[in-house]
Tab-separated table of C-alpha atoms in Angstrom:
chain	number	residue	atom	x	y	z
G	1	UNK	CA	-26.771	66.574	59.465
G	2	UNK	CA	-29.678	64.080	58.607
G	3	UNK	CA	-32.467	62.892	60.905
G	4	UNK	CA	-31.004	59.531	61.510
G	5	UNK	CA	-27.437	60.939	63.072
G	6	UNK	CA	-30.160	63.942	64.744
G	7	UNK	CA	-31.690	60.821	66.015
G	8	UNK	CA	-28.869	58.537	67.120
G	9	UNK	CA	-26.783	61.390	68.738
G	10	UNK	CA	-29.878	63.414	70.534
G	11	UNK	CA	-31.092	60.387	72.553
G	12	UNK	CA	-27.675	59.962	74.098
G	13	UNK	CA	-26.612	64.016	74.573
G	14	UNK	CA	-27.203	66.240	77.321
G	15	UNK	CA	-26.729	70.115	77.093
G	16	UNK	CA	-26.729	72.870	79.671
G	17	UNK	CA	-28.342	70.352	81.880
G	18	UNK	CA	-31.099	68.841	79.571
G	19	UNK	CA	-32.135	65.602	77.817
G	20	UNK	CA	-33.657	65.178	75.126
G	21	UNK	CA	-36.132	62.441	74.159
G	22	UNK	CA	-36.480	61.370	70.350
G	23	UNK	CA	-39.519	60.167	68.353
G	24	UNK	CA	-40.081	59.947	64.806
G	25	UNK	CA	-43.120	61.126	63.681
G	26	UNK	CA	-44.144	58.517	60.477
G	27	UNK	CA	-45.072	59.508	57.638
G	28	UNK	CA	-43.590	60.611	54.107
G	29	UNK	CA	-41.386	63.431	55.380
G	30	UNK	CA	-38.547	62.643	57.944
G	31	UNK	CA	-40.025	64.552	61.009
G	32	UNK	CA	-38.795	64.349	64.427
G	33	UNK	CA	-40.628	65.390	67.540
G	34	UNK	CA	-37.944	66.389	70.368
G	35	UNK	CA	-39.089	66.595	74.079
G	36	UNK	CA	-36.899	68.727	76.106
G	37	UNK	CA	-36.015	68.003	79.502
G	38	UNK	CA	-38.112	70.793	81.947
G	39	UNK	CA	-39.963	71.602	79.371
G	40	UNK	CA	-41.647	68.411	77.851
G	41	UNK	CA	-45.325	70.400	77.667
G	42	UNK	CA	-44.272	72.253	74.222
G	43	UNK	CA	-42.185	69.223	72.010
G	44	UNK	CA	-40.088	70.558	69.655
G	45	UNK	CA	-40.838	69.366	65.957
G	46	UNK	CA	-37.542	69.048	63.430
G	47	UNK	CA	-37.534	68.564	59.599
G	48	UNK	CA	-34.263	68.597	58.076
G	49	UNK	CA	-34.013	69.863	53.836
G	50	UNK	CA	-31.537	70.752	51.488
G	51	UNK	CA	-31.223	74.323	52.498
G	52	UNK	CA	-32.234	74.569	56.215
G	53	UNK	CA	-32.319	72.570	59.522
G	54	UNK	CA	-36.375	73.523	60.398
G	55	UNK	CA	-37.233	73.399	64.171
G	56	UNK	CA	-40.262	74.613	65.256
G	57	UNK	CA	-43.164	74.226	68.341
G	58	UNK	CA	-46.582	75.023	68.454
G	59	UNK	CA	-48.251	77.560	70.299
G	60	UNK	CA	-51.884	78.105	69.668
G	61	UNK	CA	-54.725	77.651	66.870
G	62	UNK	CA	-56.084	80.207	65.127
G	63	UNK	CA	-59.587	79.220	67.129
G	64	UNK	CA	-58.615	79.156	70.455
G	65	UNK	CA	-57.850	83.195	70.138
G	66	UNK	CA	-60.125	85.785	71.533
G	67	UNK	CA	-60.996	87.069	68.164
G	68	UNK	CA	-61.746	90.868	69.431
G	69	UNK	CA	-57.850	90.756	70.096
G	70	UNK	CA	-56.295	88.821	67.594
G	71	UNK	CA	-54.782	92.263	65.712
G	72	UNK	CA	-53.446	93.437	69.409
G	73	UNK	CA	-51.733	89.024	69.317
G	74	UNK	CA	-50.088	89.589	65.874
G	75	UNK	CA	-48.986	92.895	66.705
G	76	UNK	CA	-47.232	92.138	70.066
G	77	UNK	CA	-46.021	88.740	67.850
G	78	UNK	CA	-43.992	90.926	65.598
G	79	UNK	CA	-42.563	93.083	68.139
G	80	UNK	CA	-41.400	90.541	70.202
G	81	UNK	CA	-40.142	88.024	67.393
G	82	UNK	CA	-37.415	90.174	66.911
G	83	UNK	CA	-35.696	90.073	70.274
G	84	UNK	CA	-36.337	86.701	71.068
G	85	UNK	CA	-33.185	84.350	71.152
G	86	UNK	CA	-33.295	81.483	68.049
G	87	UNK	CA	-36.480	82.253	67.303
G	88	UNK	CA	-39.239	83.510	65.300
G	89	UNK	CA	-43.233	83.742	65.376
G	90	UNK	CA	-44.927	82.836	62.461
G	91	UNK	CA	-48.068	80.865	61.350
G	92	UNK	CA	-48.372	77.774	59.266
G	93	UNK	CA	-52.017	76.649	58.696
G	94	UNK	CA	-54.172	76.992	61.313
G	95	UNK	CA	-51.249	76.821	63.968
G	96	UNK	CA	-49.037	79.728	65.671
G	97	UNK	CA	-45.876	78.371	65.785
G	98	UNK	CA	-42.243	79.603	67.307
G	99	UNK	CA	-39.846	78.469	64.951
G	100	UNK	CA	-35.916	78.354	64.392
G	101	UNK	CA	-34.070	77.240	61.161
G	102	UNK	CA	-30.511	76.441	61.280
G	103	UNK	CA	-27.848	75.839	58.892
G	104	UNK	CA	-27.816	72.052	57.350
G	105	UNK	CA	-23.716	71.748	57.923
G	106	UNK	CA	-24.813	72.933	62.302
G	107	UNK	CA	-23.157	70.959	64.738
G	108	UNK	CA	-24.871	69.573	67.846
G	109	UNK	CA	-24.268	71.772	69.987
G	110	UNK	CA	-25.921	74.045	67.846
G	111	UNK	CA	-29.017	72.121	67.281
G	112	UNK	CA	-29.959	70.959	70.653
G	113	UNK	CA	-28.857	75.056	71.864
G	114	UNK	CA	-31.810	75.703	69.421
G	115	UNK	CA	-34.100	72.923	70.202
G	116	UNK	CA	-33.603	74.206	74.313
G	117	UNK	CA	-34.129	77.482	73.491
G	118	UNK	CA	-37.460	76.849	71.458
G	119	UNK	CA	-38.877	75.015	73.534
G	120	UNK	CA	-38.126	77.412	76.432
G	121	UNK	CA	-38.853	80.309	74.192
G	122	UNK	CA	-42.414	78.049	73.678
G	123	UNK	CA	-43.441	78.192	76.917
G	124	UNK	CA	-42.422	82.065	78.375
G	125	UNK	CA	-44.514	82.534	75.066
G	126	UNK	CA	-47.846	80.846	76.077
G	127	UNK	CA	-47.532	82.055	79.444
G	128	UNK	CA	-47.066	85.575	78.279
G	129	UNK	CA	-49.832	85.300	75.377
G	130	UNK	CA	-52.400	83.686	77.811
G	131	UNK	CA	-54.633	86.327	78.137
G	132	UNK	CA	-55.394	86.537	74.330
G	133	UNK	CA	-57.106	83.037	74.604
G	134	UNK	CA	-60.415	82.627	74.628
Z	1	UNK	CA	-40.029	86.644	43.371
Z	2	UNK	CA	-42.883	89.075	44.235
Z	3	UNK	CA	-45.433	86.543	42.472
Z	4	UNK	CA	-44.424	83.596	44.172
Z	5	UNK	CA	-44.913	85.082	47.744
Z	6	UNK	CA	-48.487	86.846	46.479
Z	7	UNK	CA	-49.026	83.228	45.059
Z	8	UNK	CA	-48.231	81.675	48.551
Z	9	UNK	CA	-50.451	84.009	50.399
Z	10	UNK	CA	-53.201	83.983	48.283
Z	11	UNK	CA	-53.348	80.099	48.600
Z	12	UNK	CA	-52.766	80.114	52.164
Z	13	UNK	CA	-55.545	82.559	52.721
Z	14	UNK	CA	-57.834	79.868	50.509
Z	15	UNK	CA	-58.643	76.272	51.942
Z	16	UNK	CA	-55.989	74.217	50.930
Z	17	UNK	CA	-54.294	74.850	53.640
Z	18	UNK	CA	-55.641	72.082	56.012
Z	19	UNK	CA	-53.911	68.933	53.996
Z	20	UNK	CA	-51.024	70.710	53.361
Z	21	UNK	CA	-51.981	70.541	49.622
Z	22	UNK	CA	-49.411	72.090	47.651
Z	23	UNK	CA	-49.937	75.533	47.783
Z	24	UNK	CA	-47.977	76.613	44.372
Z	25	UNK	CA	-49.115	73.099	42.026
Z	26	UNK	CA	-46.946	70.959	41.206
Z	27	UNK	CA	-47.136	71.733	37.397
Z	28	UNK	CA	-46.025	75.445	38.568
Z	29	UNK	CA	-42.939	73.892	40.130
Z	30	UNK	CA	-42.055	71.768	37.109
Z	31	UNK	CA	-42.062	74.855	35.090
Z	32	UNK	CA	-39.671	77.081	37.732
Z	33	UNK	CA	-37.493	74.049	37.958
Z	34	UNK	CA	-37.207	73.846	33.978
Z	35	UNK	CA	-36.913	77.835	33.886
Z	36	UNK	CA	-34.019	77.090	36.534
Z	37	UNK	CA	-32.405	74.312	34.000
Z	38	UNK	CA	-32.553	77.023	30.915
Z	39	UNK	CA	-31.447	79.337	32.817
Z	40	UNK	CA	-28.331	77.481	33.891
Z	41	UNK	CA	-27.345	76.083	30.267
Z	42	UNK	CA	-27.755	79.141	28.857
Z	43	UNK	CA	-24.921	80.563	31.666
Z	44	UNK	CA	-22.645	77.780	30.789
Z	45	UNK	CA	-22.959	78.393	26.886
Z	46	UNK	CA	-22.605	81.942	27.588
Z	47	UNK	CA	-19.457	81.780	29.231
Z	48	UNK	CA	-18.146	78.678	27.568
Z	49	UNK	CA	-18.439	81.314	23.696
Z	50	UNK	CA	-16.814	84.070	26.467
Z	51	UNK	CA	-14.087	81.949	27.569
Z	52	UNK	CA	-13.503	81.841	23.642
Z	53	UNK	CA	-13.782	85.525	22.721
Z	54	UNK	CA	-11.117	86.174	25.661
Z	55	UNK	CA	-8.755	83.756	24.277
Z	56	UNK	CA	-9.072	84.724	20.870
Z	57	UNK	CA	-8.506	88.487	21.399
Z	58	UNK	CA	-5.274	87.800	23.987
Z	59	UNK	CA	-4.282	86.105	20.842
Z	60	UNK	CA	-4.891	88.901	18.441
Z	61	UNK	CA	-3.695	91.216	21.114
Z	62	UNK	CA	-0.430	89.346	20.688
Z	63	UNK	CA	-0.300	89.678	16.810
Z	64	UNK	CA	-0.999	93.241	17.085
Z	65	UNK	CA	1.949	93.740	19.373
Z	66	UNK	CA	4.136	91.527	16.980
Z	67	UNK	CA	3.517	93.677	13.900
Z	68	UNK	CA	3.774	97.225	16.153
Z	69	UNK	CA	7.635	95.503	16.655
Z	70	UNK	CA	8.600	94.663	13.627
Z	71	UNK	CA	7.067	97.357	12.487
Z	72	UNK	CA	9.666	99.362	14.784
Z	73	UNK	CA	12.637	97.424	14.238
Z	74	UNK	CA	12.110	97.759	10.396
Z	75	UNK	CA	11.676	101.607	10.814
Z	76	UNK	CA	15.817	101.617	12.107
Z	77	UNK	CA	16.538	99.789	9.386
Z	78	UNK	CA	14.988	102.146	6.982
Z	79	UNK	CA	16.992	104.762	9.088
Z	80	UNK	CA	19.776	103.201	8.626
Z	81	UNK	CA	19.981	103.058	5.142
Z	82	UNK	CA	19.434	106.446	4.609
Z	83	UNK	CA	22.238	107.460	6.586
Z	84	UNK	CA	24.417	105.312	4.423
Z	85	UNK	CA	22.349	106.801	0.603
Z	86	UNK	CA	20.865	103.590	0.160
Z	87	UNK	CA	17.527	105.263	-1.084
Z	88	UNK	CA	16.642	102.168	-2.817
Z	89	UNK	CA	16.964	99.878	-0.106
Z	90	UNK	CA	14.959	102.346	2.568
Z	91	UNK	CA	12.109	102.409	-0.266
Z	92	UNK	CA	11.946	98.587	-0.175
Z	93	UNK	CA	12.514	99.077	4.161
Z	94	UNK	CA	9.010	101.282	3.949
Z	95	UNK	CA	7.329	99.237	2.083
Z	96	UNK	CA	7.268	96.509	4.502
Z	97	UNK	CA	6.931	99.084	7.491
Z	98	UNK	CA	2.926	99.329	5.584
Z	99	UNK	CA	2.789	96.044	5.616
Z	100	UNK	CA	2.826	95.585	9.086
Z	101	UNK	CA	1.183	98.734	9.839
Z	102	UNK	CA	-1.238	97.813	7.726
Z	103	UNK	CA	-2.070	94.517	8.980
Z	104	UNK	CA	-1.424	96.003	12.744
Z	105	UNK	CA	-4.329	98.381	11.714
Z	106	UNK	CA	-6.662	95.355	10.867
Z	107	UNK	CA	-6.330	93.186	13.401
Z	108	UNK	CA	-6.871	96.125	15.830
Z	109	UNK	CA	-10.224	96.702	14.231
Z	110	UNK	CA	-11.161	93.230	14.352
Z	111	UNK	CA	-9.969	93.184	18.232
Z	112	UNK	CA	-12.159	96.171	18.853
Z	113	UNK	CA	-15.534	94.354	17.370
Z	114	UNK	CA	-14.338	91.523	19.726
Z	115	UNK	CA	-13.663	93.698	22.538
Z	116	UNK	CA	-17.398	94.894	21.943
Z	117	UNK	CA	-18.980	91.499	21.589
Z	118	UNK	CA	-17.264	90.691	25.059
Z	119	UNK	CA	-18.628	93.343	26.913
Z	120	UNK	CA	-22.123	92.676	25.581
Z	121	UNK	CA	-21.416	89.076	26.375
Z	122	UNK	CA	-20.239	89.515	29.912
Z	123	UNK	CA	-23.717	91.836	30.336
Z	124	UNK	CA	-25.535	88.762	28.999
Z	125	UNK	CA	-23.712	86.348	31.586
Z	126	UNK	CA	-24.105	88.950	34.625
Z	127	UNK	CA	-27.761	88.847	33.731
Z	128	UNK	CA	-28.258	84.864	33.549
Z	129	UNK	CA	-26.077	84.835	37.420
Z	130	UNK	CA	-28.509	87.090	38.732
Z	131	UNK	CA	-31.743	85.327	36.919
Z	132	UNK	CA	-29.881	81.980	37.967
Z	133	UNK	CA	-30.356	83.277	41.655
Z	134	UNK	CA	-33.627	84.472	41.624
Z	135	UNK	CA	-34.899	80.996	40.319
Z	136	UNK	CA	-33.031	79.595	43.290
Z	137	UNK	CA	-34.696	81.660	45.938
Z	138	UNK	CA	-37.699	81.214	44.698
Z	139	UNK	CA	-37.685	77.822	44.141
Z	140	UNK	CA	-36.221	77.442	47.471
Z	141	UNK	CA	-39.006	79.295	48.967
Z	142	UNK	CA	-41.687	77.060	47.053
Z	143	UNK	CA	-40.317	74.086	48.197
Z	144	UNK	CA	-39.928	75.238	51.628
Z	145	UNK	CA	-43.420	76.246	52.160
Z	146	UNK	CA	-44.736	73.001	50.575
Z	147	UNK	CA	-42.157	71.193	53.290
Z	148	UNK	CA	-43.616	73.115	56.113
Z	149	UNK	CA	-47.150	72.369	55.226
Z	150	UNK	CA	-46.721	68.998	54.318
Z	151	UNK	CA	-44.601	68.539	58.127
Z	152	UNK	CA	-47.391	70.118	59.619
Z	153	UNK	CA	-49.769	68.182	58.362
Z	154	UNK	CA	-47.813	65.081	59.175
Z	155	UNK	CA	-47.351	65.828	62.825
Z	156	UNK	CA	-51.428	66.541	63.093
Z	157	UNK	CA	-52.229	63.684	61.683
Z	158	UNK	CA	-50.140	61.925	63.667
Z	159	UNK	CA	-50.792	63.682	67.148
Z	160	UNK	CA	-54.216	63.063	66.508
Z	161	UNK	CA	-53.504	59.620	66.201
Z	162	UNK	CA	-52.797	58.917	69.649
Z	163	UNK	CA	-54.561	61.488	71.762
Z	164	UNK	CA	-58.443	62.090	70.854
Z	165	UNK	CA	-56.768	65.750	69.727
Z	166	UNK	CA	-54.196	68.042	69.881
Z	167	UNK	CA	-54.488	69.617	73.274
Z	168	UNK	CA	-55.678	72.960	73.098
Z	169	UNK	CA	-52.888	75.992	74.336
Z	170	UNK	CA	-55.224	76.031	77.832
Z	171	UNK	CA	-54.435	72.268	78.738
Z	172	UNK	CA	-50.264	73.097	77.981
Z	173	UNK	CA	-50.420	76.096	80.370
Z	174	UNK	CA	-52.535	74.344	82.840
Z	175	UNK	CA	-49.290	71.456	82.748
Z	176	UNK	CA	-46.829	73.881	82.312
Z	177	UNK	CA	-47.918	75.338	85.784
Z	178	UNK	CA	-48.510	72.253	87.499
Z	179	UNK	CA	-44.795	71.283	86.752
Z	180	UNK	CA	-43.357	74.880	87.373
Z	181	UNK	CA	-45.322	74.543	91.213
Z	182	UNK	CA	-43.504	71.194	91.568
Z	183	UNK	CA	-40.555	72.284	90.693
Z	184	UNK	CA	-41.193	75.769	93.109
Z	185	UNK	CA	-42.017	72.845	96.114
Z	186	UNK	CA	-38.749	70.722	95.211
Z	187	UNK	CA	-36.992	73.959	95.254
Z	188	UNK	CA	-38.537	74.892	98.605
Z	189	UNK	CA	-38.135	71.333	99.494
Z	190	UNK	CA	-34.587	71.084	99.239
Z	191	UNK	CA	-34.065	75.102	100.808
Z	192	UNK	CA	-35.401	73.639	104.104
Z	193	UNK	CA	-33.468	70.802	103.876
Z	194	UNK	CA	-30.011	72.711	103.629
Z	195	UNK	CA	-31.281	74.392	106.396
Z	196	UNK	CA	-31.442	72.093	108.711
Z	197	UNK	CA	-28.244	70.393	107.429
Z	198	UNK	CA	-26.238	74.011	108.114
Z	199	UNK	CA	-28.576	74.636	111.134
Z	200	UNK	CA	-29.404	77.825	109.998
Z	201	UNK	CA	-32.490	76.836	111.010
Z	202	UNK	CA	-32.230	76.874	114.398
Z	203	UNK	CA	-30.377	79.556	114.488
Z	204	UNK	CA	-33.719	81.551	112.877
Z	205	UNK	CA	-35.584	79.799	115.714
Z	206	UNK	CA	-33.553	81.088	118.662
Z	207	UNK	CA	-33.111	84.823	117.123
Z	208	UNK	CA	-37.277	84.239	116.775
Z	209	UNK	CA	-37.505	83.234	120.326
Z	210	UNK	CA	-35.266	86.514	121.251
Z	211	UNK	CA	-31.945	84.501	121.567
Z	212	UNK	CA	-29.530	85.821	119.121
Z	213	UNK	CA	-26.083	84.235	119.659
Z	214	UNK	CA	-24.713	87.151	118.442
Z	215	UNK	CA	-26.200	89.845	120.140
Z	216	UNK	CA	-24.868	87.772	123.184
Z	217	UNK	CA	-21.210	87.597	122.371
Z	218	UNK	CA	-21.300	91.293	122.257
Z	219	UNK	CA	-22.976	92.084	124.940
Z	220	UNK	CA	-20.528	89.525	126.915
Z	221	UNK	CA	-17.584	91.822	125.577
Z	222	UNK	CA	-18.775	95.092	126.143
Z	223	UNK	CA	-19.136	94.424	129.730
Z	224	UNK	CA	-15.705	93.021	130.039
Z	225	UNK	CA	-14.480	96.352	128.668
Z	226	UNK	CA	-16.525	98.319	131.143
Z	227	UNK	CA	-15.154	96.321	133.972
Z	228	UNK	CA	-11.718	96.985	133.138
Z	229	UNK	CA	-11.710	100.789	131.912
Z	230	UNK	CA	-9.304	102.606	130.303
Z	231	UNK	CA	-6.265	103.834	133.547
């Protein structure tokens, strides 16, 4: 799976009831930014690589945290990155992200299960993580 | 493996994060990727000069078994003779019997020095596999994390771009619950509108107003039984 199939067959798909909406983010590495259907506040960002299929959405900046709670954040992070469907917390820079990889030989289906359940996974994630924000 | 990840960290926890610099330098790369090259030649020598040893002790394995026969056969002969007095002929019978034990006996030693360099070869090539993989991973976890930052930094630059700046978690949740209320109204919406399509509406508004349809119908029944009682 490369980004330009990703591309070509994501505009045109729908899956358990969603659309997806495709832009390429320029730049040197081939980046998509997916916006889910019903859940178009938290895009989903995809890189593909030699080993891994790399979908992942933001969540919050390491600044916009209450900083008297941040250990009580990571903590309830870890626990609940385990259970959670697809997905896994993690940080990259500055930004909290949610974050899936998948398997470069995934079908479709696959992929836009993943990119649905990130996003979803994005926002029950904010909402449940709003009362560490400052 | 350890020091890449400690390398990773340590970097991360520094300032270069931000451009999505590469966090292990490119120099340090070159030198796991060449590590990774050595690393694989040396596997395919290895077991090319294995491949070798194998075939060449099946082969003396083979000779071995060869002189063990004749060896054998020549020992009925000898036998034989002797049965029939032919001293002389069972003496010349024996001597070829060493012969072949003899040269049985020598190839068997050689075989076992083989035998040993084997093993210690197949060590050598379980060793470079098992390098060979930890190169991978690790170079596969370099790379990654250079990916990842460099995508990151790509999609800030270019989110930036076209809003004034990322919006903040705060301005997502405030969106996310303006949609979810629409989508609660739509919902609520379309509830009524079945409703009134089924009537169950009305029927709510006449058991409201006291009129229940069904309380009726049974009450209608129950005093047709009482005017007709049981004989």
């Amino acid at each position: 799976m490369d980004i330009q199939t990703l591309t070509l067959t994501l505009g045109d798909s729908t899956h358990a009831g969603r659309t997806f909406d495709v832009m390429p983010i320029v730049g040197e590495e081939p980046v998509l930014q997916v916006t889910v259907s019903g859940a178009e506040e938290t895009p989903v960002y995809v890189t593909v690589t030699d080993t891994q299929i790399l979908c992942l959405a933001y969540l919050f900046e390491e600044q916009e945290l209450l900083p008297q709670r941040v250990n009580e954040l990571h903590e309830n992070m870890l626990r609940l990155s385990v259970p959670m469907p697809l997905s896994s917390l993690g940080k990259t820079g500055d930004h909290y992200v949610v974050y899936g990889a998948l398997s470069p030989t995934s079908g479709t289906a696959e992929i836009m299960q993943e990119l649905v359940t990130l996003a979803e996974n994005a926002i029950d994630l904010l909402q449940t993580f709003e009362d560490y924000l400052a | 493996m350890r020091s890449v990840l400690n390398k990773i960290l340590t970097a991360m926890r520094g300032s270069v994060n931000e451009l999505g610099e590469a966090v292990v330098d490119s120099q340090g790369n070159r030198i796991l990727e060449q590590e990774l090259r050595d690393s694989e030649q040396e596997l395919k020598q290895a077991k090319q000069e294995l491949a070798a040893l194998m075939a060449e002790s099946a082969s003396l394995a083979r000779q071995i078994r060869s002189e063990q026969d004749s060896a054998n056969k020549r020992e009925q002969d000898a036998r034989k003779a002797l049965t029939a007095g032919q001293e002389e002929l069972a003496r010349e019978v024996a001597e070829r019997i060493v012969g072949h034990e003899r040269r049985g006996s020598e190839l068997t030693q050689t075989r076992e020095i083989l035998q040993q360099r084997i093993a210690g070869l197949k060590e050598r090539v379980q060793r470079a596999e098992k390098q060979l993989a930890d190169y991978r991973r690790e170079l596969q976890v370099v790379k990654t994390n250079e990916r990842v930052l460099r995508t990151t930094a790509q999609i800030d630059t270019n989110i930036n771009s076209q809003q004034s700046s990322l919006s903040t978690a705060k301005e997502t949740l405030e969106r996310i619950r303006e949609r979810q209320a629409r989508e609660e109204d739509r919902q609520t919406a379309s509830a009524t509108l079945e409703k009134e399509l089924t009537g169950a509406d009305l029927d709510e508004k006449l058991k409201a107003a006291g009129i229940d349809g069904e309380q009726d119908a049974i009450d209608s029944v129950l005093a047709r039984l009482k005017d007709k009682p049981a004989q």
